[in-house]
mmCIF file of C-alpha atoms in Angstrom:
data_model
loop_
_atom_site.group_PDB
_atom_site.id
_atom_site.type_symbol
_atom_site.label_atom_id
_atom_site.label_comp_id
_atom_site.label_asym_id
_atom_site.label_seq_id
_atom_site.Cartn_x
_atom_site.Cartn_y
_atom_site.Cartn_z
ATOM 1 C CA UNK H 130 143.840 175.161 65.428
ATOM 2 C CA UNK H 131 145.524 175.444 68.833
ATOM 3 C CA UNK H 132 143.291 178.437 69.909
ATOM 4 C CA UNK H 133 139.774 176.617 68.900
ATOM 5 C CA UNK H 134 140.944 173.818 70.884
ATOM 6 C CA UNK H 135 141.329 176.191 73.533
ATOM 7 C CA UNK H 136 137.985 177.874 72.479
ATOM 8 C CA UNK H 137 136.102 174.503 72.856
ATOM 9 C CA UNK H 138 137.803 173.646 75.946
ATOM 10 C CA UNK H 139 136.795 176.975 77.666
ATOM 11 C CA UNK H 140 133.209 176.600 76.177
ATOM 12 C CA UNK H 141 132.783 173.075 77.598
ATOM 13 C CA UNK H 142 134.010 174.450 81.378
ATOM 14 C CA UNK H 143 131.753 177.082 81.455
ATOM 15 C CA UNK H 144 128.509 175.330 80.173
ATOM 16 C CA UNK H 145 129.668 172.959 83.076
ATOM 17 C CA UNK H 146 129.975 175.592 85.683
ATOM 18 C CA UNK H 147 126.370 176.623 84.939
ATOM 19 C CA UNK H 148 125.446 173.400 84.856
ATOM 20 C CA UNK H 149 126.581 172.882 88.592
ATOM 21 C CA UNK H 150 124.970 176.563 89.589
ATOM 22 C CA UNK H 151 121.764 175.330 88.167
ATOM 23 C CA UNK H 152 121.740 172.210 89.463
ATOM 24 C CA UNK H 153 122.761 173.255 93.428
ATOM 25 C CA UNK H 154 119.663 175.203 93.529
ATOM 26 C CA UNK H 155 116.701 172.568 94.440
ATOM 27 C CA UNK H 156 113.487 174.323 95.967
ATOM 28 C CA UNK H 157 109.974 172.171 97.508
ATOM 29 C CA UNK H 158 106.525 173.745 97.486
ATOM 30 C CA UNK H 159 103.991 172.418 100.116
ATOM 31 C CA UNK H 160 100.432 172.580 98.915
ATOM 32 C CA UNK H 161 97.080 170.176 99.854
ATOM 33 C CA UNK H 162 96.642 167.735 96.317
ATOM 34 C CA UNK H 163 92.824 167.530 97.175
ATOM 35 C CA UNK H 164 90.465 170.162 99.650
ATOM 36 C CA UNK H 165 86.888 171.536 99.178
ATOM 37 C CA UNK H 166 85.525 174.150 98.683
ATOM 38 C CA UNK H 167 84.881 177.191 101.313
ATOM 39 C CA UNK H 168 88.497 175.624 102.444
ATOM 40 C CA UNK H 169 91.727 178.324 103.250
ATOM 41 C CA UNK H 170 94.854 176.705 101.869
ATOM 42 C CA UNK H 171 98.414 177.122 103.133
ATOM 43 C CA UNK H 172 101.188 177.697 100.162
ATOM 44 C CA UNK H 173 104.868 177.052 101.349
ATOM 45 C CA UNK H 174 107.591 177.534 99.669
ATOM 46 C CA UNK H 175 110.598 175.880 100.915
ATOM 47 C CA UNK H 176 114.428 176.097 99.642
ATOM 48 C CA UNK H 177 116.313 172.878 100.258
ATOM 49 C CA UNK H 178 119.557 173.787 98.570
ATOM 50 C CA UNK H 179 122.017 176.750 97.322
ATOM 51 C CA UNK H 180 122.571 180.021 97.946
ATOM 52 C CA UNK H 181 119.505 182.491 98.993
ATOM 53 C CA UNK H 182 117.473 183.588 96.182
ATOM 54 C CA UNK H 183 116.082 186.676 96.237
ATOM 55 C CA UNK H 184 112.620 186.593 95.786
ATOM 56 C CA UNK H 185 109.817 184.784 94.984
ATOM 57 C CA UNK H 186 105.832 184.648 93.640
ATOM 58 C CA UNK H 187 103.282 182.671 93.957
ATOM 59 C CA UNK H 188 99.764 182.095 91.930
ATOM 60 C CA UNK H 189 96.933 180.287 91.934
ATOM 61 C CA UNK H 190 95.713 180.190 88.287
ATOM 62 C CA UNK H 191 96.037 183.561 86.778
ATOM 63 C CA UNK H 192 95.710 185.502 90.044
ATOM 64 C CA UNK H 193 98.985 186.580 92.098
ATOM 65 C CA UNK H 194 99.059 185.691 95.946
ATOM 66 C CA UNK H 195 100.539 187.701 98.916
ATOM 67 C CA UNK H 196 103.248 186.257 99.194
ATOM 68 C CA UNK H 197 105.011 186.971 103.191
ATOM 69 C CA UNK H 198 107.792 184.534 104.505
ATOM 70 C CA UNK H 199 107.722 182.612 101.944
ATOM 71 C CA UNK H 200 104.133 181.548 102.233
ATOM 72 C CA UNK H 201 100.696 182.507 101.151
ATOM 73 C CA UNK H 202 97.212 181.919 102.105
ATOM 74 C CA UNK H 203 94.198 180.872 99.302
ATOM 75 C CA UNK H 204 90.531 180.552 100.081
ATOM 76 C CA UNK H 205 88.904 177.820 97.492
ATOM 77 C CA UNK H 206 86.308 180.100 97.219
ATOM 78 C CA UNK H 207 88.215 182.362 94.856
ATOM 79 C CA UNK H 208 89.262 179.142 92.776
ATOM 80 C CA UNK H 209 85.755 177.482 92.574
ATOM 81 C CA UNK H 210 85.784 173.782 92.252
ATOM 82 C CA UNK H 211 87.977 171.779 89.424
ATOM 83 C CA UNK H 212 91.894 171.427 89.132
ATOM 84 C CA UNK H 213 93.997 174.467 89.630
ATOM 85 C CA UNK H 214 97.367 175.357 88.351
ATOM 86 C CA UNK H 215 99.199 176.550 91.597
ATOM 87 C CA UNK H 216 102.706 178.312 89.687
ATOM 88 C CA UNK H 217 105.662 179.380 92.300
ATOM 89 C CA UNK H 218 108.251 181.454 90.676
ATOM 90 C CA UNK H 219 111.546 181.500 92.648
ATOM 91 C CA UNK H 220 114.102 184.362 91.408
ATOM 92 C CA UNK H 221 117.853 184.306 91.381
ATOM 93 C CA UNK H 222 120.653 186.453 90.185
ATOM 94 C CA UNK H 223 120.154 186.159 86.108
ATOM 95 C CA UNK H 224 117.302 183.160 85.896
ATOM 96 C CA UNK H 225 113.953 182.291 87.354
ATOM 97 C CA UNK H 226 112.961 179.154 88.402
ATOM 98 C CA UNK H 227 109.334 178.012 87.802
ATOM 99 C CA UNK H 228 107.805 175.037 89.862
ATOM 100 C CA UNK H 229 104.347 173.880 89.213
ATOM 101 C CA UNK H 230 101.682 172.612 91.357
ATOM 102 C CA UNK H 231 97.870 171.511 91.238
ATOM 103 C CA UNK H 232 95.022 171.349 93.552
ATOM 104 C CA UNK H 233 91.609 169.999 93.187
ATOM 105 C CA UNK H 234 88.776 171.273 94.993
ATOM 106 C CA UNK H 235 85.801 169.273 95.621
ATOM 107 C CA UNK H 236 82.259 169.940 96.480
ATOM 108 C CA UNK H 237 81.627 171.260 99.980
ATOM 109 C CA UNK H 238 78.230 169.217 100.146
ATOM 110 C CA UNK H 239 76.423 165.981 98.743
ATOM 111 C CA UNK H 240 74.203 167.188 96.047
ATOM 112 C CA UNK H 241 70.032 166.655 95.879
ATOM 113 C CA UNK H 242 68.533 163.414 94.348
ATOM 114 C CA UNK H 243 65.536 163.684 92.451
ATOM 115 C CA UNK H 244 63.712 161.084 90.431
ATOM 116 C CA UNK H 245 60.361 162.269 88.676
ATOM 117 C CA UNK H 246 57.089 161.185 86.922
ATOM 118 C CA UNK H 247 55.620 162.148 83.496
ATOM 119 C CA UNK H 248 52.876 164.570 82.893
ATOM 120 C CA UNK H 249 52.614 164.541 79.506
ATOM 121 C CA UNK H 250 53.768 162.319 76.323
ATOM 122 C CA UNK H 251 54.241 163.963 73.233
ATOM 123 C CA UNK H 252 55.541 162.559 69.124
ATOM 124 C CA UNK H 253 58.791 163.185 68.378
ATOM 125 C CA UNK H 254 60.762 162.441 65.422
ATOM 126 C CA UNK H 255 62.618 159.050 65.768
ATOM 127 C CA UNK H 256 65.137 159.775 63.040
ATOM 128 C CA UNK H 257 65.883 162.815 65.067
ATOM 129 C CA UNK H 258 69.459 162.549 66.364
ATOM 130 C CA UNK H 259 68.720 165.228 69.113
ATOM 131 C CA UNK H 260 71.740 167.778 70.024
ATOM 132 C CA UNK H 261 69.675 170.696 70.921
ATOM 133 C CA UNK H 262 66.056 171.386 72.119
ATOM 134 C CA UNK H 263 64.293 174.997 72.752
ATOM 135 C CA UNK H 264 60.859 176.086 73.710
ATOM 136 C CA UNK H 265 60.669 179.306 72.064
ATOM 137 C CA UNK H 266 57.171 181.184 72.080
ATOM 138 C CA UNK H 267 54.730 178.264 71.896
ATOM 139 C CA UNK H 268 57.033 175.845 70.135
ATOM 140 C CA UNK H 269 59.623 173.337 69.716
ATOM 141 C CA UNK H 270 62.648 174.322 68.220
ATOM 142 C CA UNK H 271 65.707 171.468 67.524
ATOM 143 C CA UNK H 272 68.960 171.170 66.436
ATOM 144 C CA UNK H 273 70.080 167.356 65.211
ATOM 145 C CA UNK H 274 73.486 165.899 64.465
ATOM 146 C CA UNK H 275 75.498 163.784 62.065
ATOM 147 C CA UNK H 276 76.861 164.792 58.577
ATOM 148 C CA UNK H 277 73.811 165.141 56.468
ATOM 149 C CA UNK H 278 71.224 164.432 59.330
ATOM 150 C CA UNK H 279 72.098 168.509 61.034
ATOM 151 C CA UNK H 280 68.999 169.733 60.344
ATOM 152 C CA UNK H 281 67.694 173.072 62.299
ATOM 153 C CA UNK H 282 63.845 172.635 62.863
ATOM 154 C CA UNK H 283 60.433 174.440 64.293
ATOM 155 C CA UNK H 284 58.270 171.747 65.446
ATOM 156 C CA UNK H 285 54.798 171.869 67.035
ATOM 157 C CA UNK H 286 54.774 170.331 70.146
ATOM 158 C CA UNK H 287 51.109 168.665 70.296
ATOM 159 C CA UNK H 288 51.706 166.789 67.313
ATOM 160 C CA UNK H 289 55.516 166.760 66.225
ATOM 161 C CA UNK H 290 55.190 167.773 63.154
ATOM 162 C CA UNK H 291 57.893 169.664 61.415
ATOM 163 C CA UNK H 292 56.879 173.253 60.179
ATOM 164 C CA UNK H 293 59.930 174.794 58.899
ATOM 165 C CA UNK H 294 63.200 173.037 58.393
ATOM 166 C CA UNK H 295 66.664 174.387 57.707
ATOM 167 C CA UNK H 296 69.572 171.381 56.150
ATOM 168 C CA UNK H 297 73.094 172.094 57.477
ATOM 169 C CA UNK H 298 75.872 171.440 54.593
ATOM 170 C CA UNK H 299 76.801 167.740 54.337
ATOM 171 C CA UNK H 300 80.481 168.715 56.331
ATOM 172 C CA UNK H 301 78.981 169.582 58.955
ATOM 173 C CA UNK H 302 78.026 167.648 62.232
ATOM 174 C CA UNK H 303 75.486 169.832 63.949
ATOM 175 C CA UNK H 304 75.594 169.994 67.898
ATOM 176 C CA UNK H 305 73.283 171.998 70.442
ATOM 177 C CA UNK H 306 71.162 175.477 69.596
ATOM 178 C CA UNK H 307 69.546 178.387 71.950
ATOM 179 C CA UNK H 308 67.650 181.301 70.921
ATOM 180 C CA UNK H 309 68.593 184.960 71.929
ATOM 181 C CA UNK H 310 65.723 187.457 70.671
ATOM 182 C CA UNK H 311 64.876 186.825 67.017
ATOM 183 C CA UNK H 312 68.360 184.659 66.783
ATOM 184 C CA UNK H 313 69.179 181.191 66.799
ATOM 185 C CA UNK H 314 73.023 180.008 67.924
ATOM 186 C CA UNK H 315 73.531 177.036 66.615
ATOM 187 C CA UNK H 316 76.808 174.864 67.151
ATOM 188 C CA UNK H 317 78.826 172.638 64.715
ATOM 189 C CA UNK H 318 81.015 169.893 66.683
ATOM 190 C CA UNK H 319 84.383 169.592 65.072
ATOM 191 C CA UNK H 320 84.663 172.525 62.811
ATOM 192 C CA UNK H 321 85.172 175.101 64.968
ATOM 193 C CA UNK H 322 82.940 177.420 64.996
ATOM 194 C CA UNK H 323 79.246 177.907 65.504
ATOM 195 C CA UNK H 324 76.610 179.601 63.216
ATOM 196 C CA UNK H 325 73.769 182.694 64.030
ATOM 197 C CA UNK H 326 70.216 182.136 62.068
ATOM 198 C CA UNK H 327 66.858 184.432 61.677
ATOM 199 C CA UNK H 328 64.473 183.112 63.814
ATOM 200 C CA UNK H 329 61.876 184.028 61.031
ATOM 201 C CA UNK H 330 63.995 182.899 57.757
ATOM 202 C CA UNK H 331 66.342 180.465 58.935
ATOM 203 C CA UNK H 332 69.016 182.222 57.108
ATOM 204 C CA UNK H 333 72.326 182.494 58.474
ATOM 205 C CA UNK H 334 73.104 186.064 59.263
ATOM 206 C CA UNK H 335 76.395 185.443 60.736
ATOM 207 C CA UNK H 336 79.215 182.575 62.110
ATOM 208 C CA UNK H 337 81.179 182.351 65.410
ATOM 209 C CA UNK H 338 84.826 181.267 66.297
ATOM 210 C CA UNK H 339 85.639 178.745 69.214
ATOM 211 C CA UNK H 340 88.383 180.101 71.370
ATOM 212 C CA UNK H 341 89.459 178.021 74.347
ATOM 213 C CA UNK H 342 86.594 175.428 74.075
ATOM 214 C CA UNK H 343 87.536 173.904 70.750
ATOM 215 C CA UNK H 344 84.514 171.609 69.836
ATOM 216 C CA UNK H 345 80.733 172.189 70.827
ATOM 217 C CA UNK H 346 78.167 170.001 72.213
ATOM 218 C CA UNK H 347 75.774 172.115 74.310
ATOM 219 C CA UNK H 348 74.298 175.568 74.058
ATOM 220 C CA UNK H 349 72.003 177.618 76.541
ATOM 221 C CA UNK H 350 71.890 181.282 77.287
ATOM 222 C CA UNK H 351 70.940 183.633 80.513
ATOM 223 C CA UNK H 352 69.619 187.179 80.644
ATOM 224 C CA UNK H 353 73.549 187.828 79.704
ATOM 225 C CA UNK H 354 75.477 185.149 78.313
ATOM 226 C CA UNK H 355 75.765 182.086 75.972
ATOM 227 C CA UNK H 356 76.583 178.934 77.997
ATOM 228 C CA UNK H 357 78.277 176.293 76.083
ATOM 229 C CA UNK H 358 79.415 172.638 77.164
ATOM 230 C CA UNK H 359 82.557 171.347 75.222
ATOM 231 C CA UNK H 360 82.205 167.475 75.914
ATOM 232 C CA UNK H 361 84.465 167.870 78.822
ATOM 233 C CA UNK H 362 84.031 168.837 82.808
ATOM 234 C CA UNK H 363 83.829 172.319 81.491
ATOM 235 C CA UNK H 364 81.549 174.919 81.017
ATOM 236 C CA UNK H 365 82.064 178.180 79.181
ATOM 237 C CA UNK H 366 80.402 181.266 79.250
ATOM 238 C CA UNK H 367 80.600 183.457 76.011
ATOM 239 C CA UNK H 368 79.605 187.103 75.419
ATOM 240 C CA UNK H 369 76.483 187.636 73.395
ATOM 241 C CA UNK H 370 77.734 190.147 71.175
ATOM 242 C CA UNK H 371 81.253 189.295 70.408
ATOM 243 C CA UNK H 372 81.593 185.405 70.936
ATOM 244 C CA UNK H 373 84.155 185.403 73.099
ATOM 245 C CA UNK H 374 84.326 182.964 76.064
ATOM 246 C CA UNK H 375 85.153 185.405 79.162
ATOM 247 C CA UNK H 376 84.739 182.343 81.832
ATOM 248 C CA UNK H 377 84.686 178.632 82.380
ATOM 249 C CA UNK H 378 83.657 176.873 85.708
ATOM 250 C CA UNK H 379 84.391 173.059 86.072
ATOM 251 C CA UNK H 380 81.779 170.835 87.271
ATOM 252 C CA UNK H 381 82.366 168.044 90.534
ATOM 253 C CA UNK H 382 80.365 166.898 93.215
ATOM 254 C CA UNK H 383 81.578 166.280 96.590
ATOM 255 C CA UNK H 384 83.819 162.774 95.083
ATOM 256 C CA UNK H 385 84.070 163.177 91.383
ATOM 257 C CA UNK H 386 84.299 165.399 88.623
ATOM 258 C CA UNK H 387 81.304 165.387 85.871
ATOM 259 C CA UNK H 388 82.505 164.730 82.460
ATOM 260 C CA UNK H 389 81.180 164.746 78.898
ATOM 261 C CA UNK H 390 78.467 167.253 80.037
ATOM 262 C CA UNK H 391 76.439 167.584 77.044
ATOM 263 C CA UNK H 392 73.083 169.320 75.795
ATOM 264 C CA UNK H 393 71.814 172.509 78.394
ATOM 265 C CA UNK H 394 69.364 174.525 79.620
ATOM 266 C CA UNK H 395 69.563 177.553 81.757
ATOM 267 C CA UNK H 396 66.264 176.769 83.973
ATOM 268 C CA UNK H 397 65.163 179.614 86.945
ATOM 269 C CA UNK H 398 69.098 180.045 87.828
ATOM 270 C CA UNK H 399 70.978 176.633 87.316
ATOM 271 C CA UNK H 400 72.302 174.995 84.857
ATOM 272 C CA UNK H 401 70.414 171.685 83.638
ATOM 273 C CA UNK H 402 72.783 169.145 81.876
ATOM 274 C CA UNK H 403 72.735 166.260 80.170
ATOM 275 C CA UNK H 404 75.992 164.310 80.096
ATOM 276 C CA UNK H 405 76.625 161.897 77.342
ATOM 277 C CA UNK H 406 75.365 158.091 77.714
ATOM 278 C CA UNK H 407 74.183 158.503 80.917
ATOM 279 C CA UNK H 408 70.482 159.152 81.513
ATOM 280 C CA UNK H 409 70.690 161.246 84.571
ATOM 281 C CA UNK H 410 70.667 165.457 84.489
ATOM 282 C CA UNK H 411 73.208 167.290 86.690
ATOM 283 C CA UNK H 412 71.862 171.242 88.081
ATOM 284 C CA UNK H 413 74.616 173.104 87.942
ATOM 285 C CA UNK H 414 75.333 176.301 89.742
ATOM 286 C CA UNK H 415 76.886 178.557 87.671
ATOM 287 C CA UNK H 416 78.849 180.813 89.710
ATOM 288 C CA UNK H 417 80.847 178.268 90.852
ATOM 289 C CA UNK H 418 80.256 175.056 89.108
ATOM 290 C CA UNK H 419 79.037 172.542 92.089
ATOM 291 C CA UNK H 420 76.227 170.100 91.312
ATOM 292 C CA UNK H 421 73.323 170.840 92.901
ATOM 293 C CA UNK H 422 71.487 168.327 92.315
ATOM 294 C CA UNK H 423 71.082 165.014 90.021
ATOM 295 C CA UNK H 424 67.923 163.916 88.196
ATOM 296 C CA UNK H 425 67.852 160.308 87.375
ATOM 297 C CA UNK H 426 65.557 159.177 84.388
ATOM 298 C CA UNK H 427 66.785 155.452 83.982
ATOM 299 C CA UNK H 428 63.177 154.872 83.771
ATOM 300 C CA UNK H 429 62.729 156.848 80.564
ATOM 301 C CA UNK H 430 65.054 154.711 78.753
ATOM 302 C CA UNK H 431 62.957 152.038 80.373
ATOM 303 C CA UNK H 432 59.779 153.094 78.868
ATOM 304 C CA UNK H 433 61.098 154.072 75.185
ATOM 305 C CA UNK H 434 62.235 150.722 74.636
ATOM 306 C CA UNK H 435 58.707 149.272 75.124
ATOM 307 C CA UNK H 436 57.746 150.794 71.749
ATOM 308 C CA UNK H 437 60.461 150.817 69.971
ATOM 309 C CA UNK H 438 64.788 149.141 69.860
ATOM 310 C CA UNK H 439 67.103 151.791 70.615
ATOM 311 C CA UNK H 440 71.065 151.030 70.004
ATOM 312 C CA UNK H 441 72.981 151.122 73.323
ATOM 313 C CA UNK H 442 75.499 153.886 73.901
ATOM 314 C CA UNK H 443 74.128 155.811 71.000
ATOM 315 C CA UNK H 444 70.459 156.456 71.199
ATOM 316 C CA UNK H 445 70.783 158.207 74.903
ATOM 317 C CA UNK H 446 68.936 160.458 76.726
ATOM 318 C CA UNK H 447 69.755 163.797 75.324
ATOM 319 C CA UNK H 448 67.494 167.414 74.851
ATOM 320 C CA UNK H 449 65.999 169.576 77.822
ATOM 321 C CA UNK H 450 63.988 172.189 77.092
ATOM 322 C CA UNK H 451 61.765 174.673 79.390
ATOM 323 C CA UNK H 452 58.500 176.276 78.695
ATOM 324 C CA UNK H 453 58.781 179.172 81.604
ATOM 325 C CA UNK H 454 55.664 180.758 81.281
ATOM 326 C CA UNK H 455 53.660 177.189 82.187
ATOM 327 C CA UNK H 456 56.734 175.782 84.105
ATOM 328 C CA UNK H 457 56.778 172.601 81.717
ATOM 329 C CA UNK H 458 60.210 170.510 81.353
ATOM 330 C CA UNK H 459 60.576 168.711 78.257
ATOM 331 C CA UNK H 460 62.791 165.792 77.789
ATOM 332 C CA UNK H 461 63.709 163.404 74.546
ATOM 333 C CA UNK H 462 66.677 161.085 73.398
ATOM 334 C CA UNK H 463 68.415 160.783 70.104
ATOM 335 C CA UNK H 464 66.615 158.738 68.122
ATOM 336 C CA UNK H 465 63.313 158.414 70.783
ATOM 337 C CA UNK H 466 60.048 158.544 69.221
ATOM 338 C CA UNK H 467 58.685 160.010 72.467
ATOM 339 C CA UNK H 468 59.166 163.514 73.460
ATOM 340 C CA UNK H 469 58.352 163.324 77.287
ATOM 341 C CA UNK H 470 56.839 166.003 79.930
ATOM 342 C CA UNK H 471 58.180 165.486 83.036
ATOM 343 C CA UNK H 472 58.192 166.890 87.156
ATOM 344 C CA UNK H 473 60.921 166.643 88.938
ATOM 345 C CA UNK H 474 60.616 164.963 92.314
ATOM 346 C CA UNK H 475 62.664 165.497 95.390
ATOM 347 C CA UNK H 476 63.859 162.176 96.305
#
C-alpha cells in the first residue's frame, strides 16, 4: 500500500513538472488580420518565454514558407483572395508546439457595375422552381428543385414548351445541371452526390460523390473542368472524368466576401453567378476568385410582378444560361413565368 502511495505521489510530481515545462514556453506570431491582394506579407515569429527552441515552420495554407530568422515573406498572390489558415510550428526537445493564425485578403480593385435592358421575352414555366439552366445546341435545357418538383427538362425556347422530361425520385431535391458532350451533370442538394444522364435518353449512366463541398447548388463547366457552387463563398472546381474537386477559390470584392453564390455559368472566361435572394449576378474570375464585375437586375423582379405575385425570399432571380454562337444571355427566376433575354450594360 505504502509503495502505491509512493507510486501516486511520484506520478502527480512529474505530471506537474511537465506541466510547468509546458507552460514556461509562451511564443507570439505577428501577421496582418486583413491585406489585399498583389500585397507581400511579413510572418514573425516571436518567443516571449523559456528556453530556445530549436526550430521552427511556417505555412500559409498547405504550402511551406522560407522560413530565415524567424520570419518569412508571403505574396497574396499565391493565396488568392478569402481567409487563410497561416500554421507556425515551433519545435522543442520531445513536443511541437502549433499556433494558428488567419488572414483575409481582399480585392485589390472596386469591381464593374452594369445594369442592362431586355432584348427578348420568352414563356417559361411558372411552376418551374429553377436550379439550373443550359443552352445546349438550339435549346433550353433545366434542372428544377424540391422533393417531387426535380424534374430534368429539354425545352424549346420560342415557345416554352416542354419536349422531353426526366422526374427525379421523390428523396431527392434537385439543384443546378451543365452539359459536357452528350452528358448532363446534374446535382442533388443534400444527398451528397450528383448524378450523369444521356443527353439523348435521359437515362442515368452514372452518379458522383461530393468531397470537400458537401451540398450542391450550382453547376457550370469550362473546356476542362466542372465548376460547382456549394451555397457558400466558395467555388470548386472538379475533374471531368473522376469527380474529384482538385481546387476551390473564394469569392470577395474589395469590402466583403460573396456568400450563398448559387446557379452558374462559365460565359467567354468568367464565372457568372447568381447568389441566393439577391437579384444581382457577380463575374467571377476564376483563377483567383475576385469579382469582376456585378450585374444588377432589381428591375426584373420589377417587371415579373406586373403579371403575376411572386413570394418574397423564395421566388428569386435564379438561372443564367448562354447561347455562344449568337451571344444571347438568358435569364429566369424560380417560379417566373418569363424567361428573359437580356444585354448587359456598362454602367
Amino acid at each position: 500500500m505504502k509503495l502505491i502511495k509512493q507510486a501516486s505521489i511520484f506520478s502527480l510530481l512529474l505530471i506537474m513538472l511537465n506541466s510547468c515545462g509546458e507552460a514556461s514556453y509562451r511564443f507570439k506570431v505577428n501577421t496582418p488580420s486583413k491585406t489585399t491582394l498583389g500585397e507581400t506579407i511579413s510572418i514573425k515569429f516571436e518567443q516571449l518565454e523559456g528556453k530556445k527552441i530549436d526550430s521552427i515552420q511556417i505555412f500559409a495554407g498547405s504550402r511551406k514558407l522560407i522560413a530565415k530568422n524567424n520570419a518569412a515573406s508571403l505574396n497574396t498572390n499565391d493565396l488568392g483572395v478569402g481567409k487563410h489558415l497561416i500554421k507556425t510550428l515551433a519545435f522543442m526537445p520531445g513536443k511541437v508546439k502549433r499556433i494558428n493564425n488567419s488572414i483575409e485578403v481582399f480585392s485589390n480593385k472596386k469591381y464593374e457595375s452594369y445594369t442592362y435592358k431586355i432584348v427578348n421575352v420568352f414563356p417559361h414555366d411558372p411552376k418551374a422552381f429553377t436550379q439550373g439552366l443550359e443552352f445546349h445546341n438550339g435549346f433550353l435545357y433545366e434542372t428544377t428543385g424540391r422533393n417531387g418538383q426535380s424534374w430534368l427538362r429539354k425545352i424549346e425556347l420560342e415557345t416554352g414548351k416542354v419536349l422531353q422530361q426526366y422526374d427525379l425520385s421523390d428523396k431527392y431535391f434537385g439543384e443546378g445541371m451543365t452539359i459536357v458532350g452528350n452528358q448532363i451533370f446534374w446535382l442533388t442538394w443534400k444527398a451528397g452526390k450528383g448524378f450523369i444522364f444521356d443527353i439523348d435518353t435521359f437515362k442515368i449512366v452514372k452518379e458522383f460523390k461530393y468531397q470537400e463541398s458537401i451540398e450542391g447548388w450550382g453547376l457550370t463547366h469550362s473546356d476542362n473542368e466542372l465548376i460547382k457552387s456549394d451555397g457558400t463563398n466558395k467555388i470548386w472546381f472538379l475533374n471531368p472524368q473522376n469527380h474529384k474537386e482538385e481546387r476551390s477559390v473564394q469569392v470577395y470584392t474589395d469590402k466583403i466576401t460573396l456568400e450563398k453564390l448559387n446557379e452558374l455559368e462559365y460565359i467567354n472566361g468568367k464565372i457568372y453567378a447568381n447568389y441566393w435572394q439577391k437579384p444581382f449576378i457577380a463575374i467571377i474570375n476564376p483563377n483567383n476568385g475576385v469579382v469582376d464585375g456585378v450585374v444588377e437586375l432589381k428591375g426584373l423582379v420589377t417587371e415579373i410582378k406586373k403579371t403575376q405575385k411572386i413570394v418574397d425570399g423564395d421566388d428569386v432571380l435564379n438561372g443564367i444560361a448562354f447561347d455562344k454562337e449568337n451571344n444571347r444571355l438568358f435569364v429566369t427566376g424560380k417560379n417566373w413565368g418569363k424567361l428573359f433575354e437580356i444585354e448587359i450594360i456598362k454602367k
